[in-house]
CSV table of C-alpha atoms in Angstrom, one decimal:
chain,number,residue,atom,x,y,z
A,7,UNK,CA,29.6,7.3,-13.5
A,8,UNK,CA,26.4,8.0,-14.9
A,9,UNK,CA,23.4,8.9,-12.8
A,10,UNK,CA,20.4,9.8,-14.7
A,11,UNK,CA,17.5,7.7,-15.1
A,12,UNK,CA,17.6,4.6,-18.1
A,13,UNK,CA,15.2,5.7,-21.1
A,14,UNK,CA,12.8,3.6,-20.3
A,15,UNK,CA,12.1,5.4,-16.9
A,16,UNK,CA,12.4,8.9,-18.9
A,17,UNK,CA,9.5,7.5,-21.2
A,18,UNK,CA,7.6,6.5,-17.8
A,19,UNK,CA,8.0,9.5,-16.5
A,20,UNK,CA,7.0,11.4,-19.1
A,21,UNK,CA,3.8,9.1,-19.6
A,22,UNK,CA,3.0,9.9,-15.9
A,23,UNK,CA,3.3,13.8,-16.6
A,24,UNK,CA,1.4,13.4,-19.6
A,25,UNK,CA,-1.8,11.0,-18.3
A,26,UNK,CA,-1.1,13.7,-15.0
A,27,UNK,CA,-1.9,16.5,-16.5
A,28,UNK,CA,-4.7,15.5,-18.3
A,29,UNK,CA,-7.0,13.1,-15.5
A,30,UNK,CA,-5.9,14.5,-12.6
A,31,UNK,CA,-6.6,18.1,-12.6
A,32,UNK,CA,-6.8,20.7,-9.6
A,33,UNK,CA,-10.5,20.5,-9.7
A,34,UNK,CA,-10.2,16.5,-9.9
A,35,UNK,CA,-8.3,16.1,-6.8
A,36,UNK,CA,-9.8,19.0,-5.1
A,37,UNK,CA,-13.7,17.0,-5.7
A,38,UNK,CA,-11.7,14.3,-3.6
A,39,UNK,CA,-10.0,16.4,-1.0
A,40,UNK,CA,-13.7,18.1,-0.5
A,41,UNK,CA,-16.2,15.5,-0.6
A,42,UNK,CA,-17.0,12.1,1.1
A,43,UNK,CA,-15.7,9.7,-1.5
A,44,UNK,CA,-12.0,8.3,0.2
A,45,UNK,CA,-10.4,7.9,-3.4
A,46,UNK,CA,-10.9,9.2,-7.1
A,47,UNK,CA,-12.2,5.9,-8.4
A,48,UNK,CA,-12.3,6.4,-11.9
A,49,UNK,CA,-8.3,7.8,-11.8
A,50,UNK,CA,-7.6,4.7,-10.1
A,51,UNK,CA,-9.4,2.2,-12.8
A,52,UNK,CA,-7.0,3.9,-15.3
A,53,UNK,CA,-3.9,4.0,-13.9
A,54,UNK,CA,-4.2,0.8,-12.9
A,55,UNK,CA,-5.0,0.3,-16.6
A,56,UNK,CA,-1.8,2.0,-17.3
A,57,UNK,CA,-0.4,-0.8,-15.6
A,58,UNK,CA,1.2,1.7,-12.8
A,59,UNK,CA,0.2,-0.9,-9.8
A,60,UNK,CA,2.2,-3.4,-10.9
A,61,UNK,CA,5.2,-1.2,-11.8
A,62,UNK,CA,7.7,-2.8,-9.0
A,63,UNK,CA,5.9,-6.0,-8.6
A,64,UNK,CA,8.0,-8.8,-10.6
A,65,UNK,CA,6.2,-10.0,-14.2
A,66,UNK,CA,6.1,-13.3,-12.4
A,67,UNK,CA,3.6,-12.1,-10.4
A,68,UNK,CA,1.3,-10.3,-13.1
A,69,UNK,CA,3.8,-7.0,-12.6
A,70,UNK,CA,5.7,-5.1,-15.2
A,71,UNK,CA,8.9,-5.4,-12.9
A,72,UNK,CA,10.4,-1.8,-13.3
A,73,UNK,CA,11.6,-2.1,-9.8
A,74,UNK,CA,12.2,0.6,-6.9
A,75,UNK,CA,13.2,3.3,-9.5
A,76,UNK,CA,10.2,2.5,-10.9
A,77,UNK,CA,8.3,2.8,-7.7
A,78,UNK,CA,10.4,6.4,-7.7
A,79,UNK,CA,9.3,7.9,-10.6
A,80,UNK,CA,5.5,7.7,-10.2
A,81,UNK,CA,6.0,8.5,-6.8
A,82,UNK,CA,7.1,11.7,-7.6
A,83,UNK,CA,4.9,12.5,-10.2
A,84,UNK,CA,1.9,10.9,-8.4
A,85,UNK,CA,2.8,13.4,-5.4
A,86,UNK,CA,2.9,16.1,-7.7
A,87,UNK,CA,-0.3,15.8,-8.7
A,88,UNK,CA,-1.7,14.8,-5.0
A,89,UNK,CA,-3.2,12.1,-6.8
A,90,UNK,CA,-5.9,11.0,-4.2
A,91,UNK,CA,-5.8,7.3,-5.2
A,92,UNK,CA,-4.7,4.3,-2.5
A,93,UNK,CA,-1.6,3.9,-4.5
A,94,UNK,CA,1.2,4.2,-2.0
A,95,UNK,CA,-0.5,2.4,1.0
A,96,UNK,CA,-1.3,-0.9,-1.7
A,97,UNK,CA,1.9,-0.8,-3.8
A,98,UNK,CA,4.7,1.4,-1.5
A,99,UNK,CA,3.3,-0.7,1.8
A,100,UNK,CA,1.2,-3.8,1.2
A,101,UNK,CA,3.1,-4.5,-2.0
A,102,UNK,CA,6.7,-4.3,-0.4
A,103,UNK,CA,6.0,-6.1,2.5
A,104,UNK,CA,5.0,-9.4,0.7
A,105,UNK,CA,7.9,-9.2,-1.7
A,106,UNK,CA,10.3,-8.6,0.9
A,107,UNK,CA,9.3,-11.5,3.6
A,108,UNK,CA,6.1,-13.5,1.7
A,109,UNK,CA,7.4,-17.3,0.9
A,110,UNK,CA,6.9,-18.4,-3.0
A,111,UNK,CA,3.1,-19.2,-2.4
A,112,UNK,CA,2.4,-16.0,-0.2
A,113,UNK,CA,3.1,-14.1,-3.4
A,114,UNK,CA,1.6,-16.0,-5.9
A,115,UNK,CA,-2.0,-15.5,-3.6
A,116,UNK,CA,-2.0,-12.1,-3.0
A,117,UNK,CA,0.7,-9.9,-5.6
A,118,UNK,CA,-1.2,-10.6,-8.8
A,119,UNK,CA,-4.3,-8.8,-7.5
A,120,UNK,CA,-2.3,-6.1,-6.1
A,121,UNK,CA,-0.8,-5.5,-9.8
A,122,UNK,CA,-4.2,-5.1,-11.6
A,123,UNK,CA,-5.3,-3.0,-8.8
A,124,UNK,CA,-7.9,-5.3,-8.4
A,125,UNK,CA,-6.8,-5.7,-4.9
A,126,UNK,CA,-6.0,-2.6,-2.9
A,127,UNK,CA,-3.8,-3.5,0.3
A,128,UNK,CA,-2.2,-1.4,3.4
A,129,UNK,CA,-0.1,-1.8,6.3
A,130,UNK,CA,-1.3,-1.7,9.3
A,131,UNK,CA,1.6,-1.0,11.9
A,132,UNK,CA,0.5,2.2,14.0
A,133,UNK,CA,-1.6,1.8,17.4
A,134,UNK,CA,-1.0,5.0,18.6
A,135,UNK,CA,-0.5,9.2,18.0
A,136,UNK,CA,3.4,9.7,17.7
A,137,UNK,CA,6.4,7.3,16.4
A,138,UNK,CA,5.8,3.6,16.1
A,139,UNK,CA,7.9,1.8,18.8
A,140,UNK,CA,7.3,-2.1,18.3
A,141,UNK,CA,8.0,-3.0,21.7
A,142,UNK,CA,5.0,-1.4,22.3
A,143,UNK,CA,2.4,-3.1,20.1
A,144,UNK,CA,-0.7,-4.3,21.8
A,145,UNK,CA,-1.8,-6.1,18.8
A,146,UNK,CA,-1.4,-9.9,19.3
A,147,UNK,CA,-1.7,-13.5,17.5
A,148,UNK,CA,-2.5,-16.6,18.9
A,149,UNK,CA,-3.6,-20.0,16.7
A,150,UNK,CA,-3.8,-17.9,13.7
A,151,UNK,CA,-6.0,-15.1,15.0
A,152,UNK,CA,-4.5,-11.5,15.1
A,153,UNK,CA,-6.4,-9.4,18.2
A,154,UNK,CA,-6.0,-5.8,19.0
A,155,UNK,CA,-6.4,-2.5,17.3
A,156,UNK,CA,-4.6,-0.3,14.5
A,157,UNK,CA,-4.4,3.2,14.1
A,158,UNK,CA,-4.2,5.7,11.8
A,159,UNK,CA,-4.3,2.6,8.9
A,160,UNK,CA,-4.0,4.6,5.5
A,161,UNK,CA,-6.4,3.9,2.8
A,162,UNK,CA,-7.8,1.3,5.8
A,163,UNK,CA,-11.7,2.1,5.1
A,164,UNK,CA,-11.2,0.9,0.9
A,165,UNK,CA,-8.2,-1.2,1.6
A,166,UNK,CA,-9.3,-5.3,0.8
A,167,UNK,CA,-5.7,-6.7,2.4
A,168,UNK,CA,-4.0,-5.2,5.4
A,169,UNK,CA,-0.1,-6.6,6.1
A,170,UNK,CA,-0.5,-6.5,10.1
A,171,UNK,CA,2.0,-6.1,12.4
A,172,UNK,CA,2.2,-7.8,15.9
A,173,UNK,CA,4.3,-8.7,18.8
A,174,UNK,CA,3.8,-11.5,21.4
A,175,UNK,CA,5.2,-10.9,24.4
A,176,UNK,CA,9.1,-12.1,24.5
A,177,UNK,CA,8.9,-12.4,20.9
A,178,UNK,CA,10.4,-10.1,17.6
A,179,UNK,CA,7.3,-8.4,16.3
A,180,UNK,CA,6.2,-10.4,13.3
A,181,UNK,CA,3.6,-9.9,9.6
A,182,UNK,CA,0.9,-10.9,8.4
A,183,UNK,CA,-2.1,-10.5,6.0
A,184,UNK,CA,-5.5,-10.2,7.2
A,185,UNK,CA,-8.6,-10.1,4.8
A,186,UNK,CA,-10.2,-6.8,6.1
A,187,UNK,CA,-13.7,-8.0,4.4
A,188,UNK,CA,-13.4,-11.1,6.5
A,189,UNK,CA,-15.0,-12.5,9.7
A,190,UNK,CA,-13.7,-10.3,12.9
A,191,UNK,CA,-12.9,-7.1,11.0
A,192,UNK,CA,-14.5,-3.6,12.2
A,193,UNK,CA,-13.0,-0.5,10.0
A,194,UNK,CA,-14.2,3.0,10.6
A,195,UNK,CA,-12.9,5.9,9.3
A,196,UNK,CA,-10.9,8.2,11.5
A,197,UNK,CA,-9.9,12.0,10.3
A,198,UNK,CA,-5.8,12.8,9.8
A,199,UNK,CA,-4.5,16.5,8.9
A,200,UNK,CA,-3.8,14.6,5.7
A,201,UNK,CA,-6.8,15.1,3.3
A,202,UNK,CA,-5.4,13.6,0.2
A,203,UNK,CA,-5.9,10.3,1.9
A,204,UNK,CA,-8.1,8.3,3.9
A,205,UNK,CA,-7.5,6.6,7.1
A,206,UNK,CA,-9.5,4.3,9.4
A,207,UNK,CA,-9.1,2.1,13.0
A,208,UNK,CA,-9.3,-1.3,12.7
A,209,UNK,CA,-9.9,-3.4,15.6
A,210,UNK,CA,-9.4,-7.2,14.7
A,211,UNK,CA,-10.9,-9.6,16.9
A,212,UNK,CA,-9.3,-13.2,16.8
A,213,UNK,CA,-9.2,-12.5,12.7
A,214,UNK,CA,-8.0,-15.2,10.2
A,215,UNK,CA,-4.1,-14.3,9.7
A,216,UNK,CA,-2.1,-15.6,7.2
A,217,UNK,CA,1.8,-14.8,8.8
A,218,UNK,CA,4.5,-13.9,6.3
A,219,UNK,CA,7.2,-16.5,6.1
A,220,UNK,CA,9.9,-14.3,5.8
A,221,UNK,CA,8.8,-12.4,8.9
A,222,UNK,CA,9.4,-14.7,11.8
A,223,UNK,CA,12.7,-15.8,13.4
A,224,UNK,CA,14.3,-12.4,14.3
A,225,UNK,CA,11.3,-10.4,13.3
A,226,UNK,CA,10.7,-8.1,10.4
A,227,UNK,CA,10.3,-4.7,12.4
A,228,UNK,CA,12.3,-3.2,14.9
């Protein structure tokens, strides 16, 4: 059985090493880490360039369809270079939740824009310091309207889509995507003892929410 990665992942890889190396240096990622800007825009307009955003997200959708061991090998390479771009929380989080429970038309609205980067999205699941227990999430919808608060949401201050988890009482916790430039939105940044990414609260107060099909029956989170 053979266990090392196809060429065409080898050539991705070594593409990532290669762009890497040469846009996102020490000092690059270090001016990030340092200052008051929450991502390295100008890395991100290029590697979404690159076509990296799209890399697991289906060509139906805009993506280049590589896959999870796609996903894998920019990971890695990515983390390597503490890359301070919103690329995990929009293609690792947002990204994954919409393939894996958004119906036909759910993806068709929101995956294109998260493969040209023009979109950057997040999940926000935490309420609370510590592990995220579900039976415990404040965060409710009612008519369409998600109320409650998040917390730590990564990349939550850029982010222009959050995937939001909530439970009603009695009820499997259930998804959905929230415009976080919409009406009954409030963002502010919070500080983590992770520097190489943003975070924020974001309290939602009866916001538009757009549940993912695939999400509700027995619930996408447990």
């Amino acid at each position: 059985m053979n266990f090392d990665f196809p060429d065409e992942m080898k050539e991705l890889r070594e593409q990532a090493q290669k762009f890497l190396r040469e846009r996102c240096t020490t000092a690059a990622a270090r001016g990030i880490l340092e200052g008051s800007e929450p991502y390295h825009r100008e890395l991100w307009q290029e590697l979404t360039q690159l076509g990296w955003t799209g890399v697991s997200i289906p060509e139906e959708y805009g993506g280049l369809g590589l896959g999870h061991l796609g996903v894998c090998v920019l990971a890695e390479e990515l983390g390597y270079a503490v890359a301070p771009v919103p690329f995990s929380s929009s293609i690792y989080l947002a990204a994954e939740a919409i393939l894996q429970f958004g119906s036909n038309d759910q993806k068709e609205r929101y995956l294109p824009g998260l493969a040209t980067g023009e979109t950057i999205g997040t999940l926000a699941l935490s309420e609370r310091v510590g592990a995220v227990d579900p039976a415990k999430f404040t965060t409710t919808i009612a008519d369409g309207r998600i109320t409650g608060t998040k917390a730590p949401v990564p990349d939550g201050d850029v982010a222009d889509i959050a995937v939001v988890a909530t439970r009603v009482l009695g009820q499997a916790p259930t998804l959905h995507v929230v415009e976080l430039k919409g009406a009954g939105v409030q963002a502010s940044p919070v500080e983590t003892f992770d520097p190489s990414r943003s975070h924020a609260r974001i309290a939602f107060a009866g916001a538009p929410a757009d549940t993912l099909a695939g999400s509700e029956g027995e619930g996408a989170i447990r």
